Coordinates of N, CA and C and ligand atoms in Angstrom, one line a residue:
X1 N 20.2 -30.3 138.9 CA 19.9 -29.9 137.5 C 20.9 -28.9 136.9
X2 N 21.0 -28.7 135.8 CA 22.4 -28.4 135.2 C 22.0 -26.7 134.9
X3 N 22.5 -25.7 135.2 CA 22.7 -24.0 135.5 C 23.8 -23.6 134.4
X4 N 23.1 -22.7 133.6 CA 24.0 -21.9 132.7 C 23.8 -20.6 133.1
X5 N 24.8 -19.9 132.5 CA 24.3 -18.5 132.4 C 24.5 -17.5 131.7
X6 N 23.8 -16.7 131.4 CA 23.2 -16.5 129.7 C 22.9 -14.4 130.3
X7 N 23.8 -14.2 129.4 CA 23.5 -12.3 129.4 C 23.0 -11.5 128.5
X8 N 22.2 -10.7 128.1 CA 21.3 -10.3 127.3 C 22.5 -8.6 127.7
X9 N 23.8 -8.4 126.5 CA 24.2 -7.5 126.1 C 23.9 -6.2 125.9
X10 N 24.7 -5.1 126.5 CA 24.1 -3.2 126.4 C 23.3 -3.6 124.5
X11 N 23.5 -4.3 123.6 CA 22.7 -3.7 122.6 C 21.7 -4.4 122.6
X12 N 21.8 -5.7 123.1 CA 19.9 -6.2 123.4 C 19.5 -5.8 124.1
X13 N 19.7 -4.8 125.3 CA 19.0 -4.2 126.3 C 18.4 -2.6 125.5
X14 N 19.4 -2.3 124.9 CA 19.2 -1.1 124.1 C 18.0 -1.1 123.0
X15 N 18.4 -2.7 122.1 CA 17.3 -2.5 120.8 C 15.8 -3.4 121.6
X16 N 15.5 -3.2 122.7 CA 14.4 -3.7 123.6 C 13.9 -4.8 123.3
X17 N 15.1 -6.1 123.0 CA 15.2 -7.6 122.7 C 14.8 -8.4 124.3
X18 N 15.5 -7.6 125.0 CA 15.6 -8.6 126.4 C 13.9 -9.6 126.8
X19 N 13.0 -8.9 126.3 CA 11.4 -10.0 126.7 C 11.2 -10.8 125.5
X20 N 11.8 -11.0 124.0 CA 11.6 -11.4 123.5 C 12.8 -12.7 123.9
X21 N 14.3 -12.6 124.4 CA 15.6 -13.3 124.5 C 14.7 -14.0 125.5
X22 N 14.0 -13.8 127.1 CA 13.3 -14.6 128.0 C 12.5 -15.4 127.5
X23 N 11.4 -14.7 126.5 CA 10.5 -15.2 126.0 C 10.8 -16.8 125.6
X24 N 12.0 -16.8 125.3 CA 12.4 -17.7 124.0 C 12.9 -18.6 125.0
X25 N 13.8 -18.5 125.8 CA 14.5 -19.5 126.9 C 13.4 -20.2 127.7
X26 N 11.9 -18.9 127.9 CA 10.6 -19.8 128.7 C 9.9 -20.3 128.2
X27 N 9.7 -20.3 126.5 CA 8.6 -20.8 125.7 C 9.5 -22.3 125.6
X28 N 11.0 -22.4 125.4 CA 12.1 -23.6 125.5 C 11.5 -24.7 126.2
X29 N 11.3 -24.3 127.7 CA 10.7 -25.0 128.8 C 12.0 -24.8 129.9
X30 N 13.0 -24.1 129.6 CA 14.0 -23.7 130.8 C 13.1 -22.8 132.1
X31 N 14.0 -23.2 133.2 CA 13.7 -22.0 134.2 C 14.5 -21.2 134.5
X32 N 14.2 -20.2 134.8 CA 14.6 -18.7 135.2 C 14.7 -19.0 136.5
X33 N 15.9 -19.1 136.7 CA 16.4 -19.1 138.7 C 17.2 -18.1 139.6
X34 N 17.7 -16.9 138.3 CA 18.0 -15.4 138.9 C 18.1 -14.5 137.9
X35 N 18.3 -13.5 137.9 CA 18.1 -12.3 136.9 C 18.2 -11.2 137.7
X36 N 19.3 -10.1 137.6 CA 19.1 -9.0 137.4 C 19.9 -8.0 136.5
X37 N 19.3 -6.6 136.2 CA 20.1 -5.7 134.9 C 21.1 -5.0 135.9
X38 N 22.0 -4.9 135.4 CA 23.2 -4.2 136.2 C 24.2 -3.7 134.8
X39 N 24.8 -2.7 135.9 CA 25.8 -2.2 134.9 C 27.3 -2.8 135.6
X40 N 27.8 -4.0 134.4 CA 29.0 -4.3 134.3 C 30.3 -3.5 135.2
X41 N 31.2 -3.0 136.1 CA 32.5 -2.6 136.4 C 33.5 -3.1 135.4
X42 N 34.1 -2.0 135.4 CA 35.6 -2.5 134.3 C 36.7 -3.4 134.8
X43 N 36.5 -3.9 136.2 CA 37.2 -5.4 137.0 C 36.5 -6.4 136.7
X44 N 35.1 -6.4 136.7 CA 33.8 -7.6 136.6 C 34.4 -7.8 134.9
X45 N 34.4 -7.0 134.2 CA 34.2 -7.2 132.7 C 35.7 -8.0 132.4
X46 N 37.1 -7.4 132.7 CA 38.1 -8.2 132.7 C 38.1 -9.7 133.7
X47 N 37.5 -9.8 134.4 CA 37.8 -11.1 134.8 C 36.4 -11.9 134.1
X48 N 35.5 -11.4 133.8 CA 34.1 -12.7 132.7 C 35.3 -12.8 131.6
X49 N 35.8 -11.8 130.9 CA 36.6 -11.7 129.3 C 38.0 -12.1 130.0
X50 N 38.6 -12.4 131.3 CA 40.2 -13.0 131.4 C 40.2 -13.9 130.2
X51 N 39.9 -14.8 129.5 CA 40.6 -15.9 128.7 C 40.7 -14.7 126.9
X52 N 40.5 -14.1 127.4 CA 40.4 -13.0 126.0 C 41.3 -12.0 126.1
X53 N 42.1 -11.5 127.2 CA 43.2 -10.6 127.6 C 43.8 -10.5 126.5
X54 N 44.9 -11.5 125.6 CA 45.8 -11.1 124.9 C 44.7 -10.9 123.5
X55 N 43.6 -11.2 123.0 CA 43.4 -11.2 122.1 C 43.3 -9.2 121.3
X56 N 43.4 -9.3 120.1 CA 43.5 -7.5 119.8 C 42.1 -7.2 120.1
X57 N 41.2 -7.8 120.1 CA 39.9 -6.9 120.4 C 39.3 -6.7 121.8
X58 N 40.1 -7.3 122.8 CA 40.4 -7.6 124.0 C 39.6 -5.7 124.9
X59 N 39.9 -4.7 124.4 CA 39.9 -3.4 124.8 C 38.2 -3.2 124.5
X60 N 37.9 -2.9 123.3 CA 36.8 -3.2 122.6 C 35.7 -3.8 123.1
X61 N 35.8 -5.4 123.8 CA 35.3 -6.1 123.9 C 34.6 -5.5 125.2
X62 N 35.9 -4.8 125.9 CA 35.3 -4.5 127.6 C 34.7 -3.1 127.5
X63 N 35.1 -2.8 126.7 CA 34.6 -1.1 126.3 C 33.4 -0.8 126.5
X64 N 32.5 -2.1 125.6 CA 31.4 -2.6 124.9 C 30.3 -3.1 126.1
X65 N 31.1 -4.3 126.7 CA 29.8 -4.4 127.8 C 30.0 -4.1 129.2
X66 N 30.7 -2.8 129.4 CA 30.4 -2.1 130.0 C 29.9 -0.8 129.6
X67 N 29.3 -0.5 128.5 CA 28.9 0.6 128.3 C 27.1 1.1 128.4
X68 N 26.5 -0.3 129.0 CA 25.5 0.1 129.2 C 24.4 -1.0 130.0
X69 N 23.8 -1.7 130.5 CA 23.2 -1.8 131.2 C 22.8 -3.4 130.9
X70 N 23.3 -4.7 131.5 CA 23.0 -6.1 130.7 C 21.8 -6.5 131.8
X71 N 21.5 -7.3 131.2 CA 21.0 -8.5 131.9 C 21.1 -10.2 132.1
X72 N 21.8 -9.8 133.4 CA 22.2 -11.1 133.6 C 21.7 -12.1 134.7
X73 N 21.3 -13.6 133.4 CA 20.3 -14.5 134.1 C 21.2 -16.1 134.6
X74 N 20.8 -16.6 135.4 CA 20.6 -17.9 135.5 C 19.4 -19.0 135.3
X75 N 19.5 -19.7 134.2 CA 18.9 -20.9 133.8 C 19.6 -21.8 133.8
X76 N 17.9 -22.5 134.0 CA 18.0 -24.2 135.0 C 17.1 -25.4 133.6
X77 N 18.1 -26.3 133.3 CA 17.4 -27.3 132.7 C 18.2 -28.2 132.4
X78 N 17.3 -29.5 131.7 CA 17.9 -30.6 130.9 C 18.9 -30.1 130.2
X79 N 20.4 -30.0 129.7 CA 21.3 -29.7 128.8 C 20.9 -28.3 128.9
X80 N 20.8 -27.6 129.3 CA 20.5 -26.1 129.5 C 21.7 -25.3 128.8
X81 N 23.1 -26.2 128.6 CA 24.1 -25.0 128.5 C 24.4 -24.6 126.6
X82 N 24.7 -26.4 126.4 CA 24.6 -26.8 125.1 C 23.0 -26.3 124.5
X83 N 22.6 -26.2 124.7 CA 20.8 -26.3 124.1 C 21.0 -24.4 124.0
X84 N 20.9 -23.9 125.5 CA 21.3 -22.8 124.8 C 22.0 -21.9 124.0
X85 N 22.8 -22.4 123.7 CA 23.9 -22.2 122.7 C 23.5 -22.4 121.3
X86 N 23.1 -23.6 120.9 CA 22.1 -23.7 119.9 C 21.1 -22.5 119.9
X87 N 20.5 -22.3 120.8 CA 19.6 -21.1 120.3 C 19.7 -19.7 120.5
X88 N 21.0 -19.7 121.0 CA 21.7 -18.0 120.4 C 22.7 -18.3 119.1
X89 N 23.4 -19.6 118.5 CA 23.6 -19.4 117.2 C 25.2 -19.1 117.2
X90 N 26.2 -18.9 116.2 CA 27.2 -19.0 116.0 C 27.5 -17.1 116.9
X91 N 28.9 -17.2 117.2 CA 29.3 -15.9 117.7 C 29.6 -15.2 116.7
X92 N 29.8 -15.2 115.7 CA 29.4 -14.4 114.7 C 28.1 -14.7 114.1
X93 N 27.3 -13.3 114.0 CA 26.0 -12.9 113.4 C 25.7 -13.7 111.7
X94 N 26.8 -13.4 110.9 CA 26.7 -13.4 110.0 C 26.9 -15.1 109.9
X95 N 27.4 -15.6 110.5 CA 27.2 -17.1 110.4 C 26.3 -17.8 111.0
X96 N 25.4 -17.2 112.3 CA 24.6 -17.7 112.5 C 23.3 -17.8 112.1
X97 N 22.8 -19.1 112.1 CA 21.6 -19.5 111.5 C 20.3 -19.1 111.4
X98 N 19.4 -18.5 110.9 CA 17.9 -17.6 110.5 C 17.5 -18.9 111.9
X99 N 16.7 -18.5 113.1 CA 16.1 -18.4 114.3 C 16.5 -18.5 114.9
X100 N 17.9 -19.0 115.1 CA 18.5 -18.8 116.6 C 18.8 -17.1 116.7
X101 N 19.1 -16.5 117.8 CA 19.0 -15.4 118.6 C 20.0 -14.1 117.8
X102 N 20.8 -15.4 117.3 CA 22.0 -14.2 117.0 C 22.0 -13.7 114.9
X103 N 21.4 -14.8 114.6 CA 21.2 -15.2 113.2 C 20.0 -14.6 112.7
X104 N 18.9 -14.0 113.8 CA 17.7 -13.3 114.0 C 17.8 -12.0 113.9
X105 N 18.4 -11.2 115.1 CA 18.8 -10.4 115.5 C 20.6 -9.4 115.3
X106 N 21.4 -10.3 115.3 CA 22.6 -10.5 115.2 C 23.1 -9.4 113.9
X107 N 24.3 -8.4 114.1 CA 24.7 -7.8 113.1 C 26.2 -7.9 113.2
X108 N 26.5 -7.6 113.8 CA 28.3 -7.8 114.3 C 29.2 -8.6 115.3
X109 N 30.0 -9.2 115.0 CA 30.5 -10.4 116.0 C 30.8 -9.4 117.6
X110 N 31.4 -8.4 117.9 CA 31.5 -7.2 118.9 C 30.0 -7.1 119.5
X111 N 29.2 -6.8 118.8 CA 27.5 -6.4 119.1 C 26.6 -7.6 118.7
X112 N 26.9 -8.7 120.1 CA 26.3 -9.9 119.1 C 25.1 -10.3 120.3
X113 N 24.3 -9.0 121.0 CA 23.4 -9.5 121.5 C 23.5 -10.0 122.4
X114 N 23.7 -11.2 122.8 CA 23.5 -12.3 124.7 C 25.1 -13.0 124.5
X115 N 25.4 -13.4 125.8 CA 26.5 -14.3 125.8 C 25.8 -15.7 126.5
X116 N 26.6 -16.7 126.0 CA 26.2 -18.0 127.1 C 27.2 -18.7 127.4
X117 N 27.2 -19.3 128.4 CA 28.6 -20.2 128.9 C 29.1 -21.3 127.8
X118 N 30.1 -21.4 127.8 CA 30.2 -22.7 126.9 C 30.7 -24.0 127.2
X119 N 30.6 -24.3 128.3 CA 31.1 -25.4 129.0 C 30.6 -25.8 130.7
X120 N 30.3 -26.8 131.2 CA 29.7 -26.7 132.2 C 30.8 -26.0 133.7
X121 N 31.9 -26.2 133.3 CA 32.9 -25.0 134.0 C 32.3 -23.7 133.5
X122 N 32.8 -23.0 132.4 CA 32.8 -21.9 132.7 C 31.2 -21.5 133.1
X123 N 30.3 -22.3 133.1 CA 29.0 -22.3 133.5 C 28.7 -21.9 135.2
X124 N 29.6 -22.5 135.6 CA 29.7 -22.4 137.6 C 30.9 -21.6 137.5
X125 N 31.7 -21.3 136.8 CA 32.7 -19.8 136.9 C 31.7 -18.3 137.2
X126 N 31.1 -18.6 136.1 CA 30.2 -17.1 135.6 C 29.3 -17.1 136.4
X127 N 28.7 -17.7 136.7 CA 27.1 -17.9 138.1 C 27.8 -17.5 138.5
X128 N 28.9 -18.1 139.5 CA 29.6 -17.2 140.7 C 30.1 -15.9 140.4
X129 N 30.6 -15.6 139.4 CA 31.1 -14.3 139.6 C 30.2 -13.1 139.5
X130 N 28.8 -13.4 138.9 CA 27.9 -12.7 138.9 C 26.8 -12.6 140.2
X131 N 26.4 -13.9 140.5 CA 25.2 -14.2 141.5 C 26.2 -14.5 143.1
X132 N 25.1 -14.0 143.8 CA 25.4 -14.8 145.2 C 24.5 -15.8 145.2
X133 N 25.1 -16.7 146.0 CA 24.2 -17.8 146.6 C 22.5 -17.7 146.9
X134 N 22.6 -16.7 147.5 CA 21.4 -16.2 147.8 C 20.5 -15.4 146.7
X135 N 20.8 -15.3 145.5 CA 20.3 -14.8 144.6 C 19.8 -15.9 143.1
X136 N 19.8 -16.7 143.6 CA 19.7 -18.3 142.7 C 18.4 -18.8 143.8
X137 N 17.0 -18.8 142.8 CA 16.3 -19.1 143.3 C 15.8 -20.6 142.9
X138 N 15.3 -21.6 144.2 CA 14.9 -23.0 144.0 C 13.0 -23.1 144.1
X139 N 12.8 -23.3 142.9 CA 11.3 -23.3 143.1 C 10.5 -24.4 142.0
X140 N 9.6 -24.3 142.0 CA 8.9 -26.0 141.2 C 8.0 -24.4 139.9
X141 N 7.8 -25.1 139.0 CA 7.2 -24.4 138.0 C 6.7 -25.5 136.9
X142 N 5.9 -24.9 136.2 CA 4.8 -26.1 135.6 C 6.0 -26.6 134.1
X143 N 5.7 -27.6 133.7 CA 6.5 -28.2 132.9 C 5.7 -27.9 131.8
Ligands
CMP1 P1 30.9 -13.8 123.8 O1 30.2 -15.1 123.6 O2 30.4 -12.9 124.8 O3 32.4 -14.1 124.2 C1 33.5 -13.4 123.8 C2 33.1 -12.3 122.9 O4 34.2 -11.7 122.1 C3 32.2 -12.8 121.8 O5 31.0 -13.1 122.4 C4 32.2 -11.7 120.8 O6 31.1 -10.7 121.1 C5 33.5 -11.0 121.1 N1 34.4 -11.1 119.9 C6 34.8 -12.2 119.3 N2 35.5 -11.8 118.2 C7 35.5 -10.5 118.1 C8 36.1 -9.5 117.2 N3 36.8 -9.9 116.2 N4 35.9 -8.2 117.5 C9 35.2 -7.8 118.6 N5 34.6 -8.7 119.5 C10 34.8 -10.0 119.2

């Protein structure tokens, strides 16, 4: 079954979004297969953000989520990667759409709330760099 993985940002953890961001991925019908809140390292944050190095907001970007405390999940579903993407909404706030996550919630493209993979690579990139093996749980839950 197809694993994305999806981070609830120091400012959704901050504006106390994170049970409503679950809420939304489990009312979906996704499963929750790992999760925990940690605070980002400034090596962890350059290698999730490597494809972003040369960009100018590149500094900024890492400044940002390491500056406070994320939450980071693995979800398991049908199209899980694409689907959730849809329901966090354009990476800029201002273009995203009234109910998805970011279009809801969303004020600044820098402070945009959750990140989600966008491809089924960087989907099994990011699990690994975040989760161990052993922190990805296999379990049956009601449909
Ligand atoms: P994310 O999906 O986590 O992946 C890369 C991030 O770069 C993106 O969300 C934005 O939060 C961030 N980003 C994109 N453009 C800018 C920008 N102009 N200034 C600051 N951050 C940006």
């Amino acid at each position: 079954m197809e694993q994305t993985f999806l981070m609830v940002k120091p400012d959704g953890v901050q504006r106390n979004l994170t049970g409503e961001i679950v809420n939304r991925f489990e009312r979906k019908g996704f499963k929750l297969v790992g999760a925990k809140l940690m605070q980002i390292s400034d090596e962890l944050a350059k290698t999730h953000y490597g494809e972003h190095e040369d960009k100018p907001f590149f500094g900024e970007l890492v400044g940002f989520i390491t500056s406070g405390p994320v939450l980071a999940m693995v979800w398991e579903g049908e199209n899980v990667i694409a689907t959730a993407r849809n329901m966090m909404g354009k990476t800029n706030p201002l273009e995203a759409a009234p109910g998805t996550i970011r279009g809801d919630y969303g004020v600044t493209v820098g402070k945009n709330i959750i990140h989600g993979s966008d491809s089924p690579e960087s989907a099994q990139k990011e699990i690994n760099l975040f989760f161990n093996d052993n922190e990805i749980l296999s379990y049956s839950k009601q449909d």
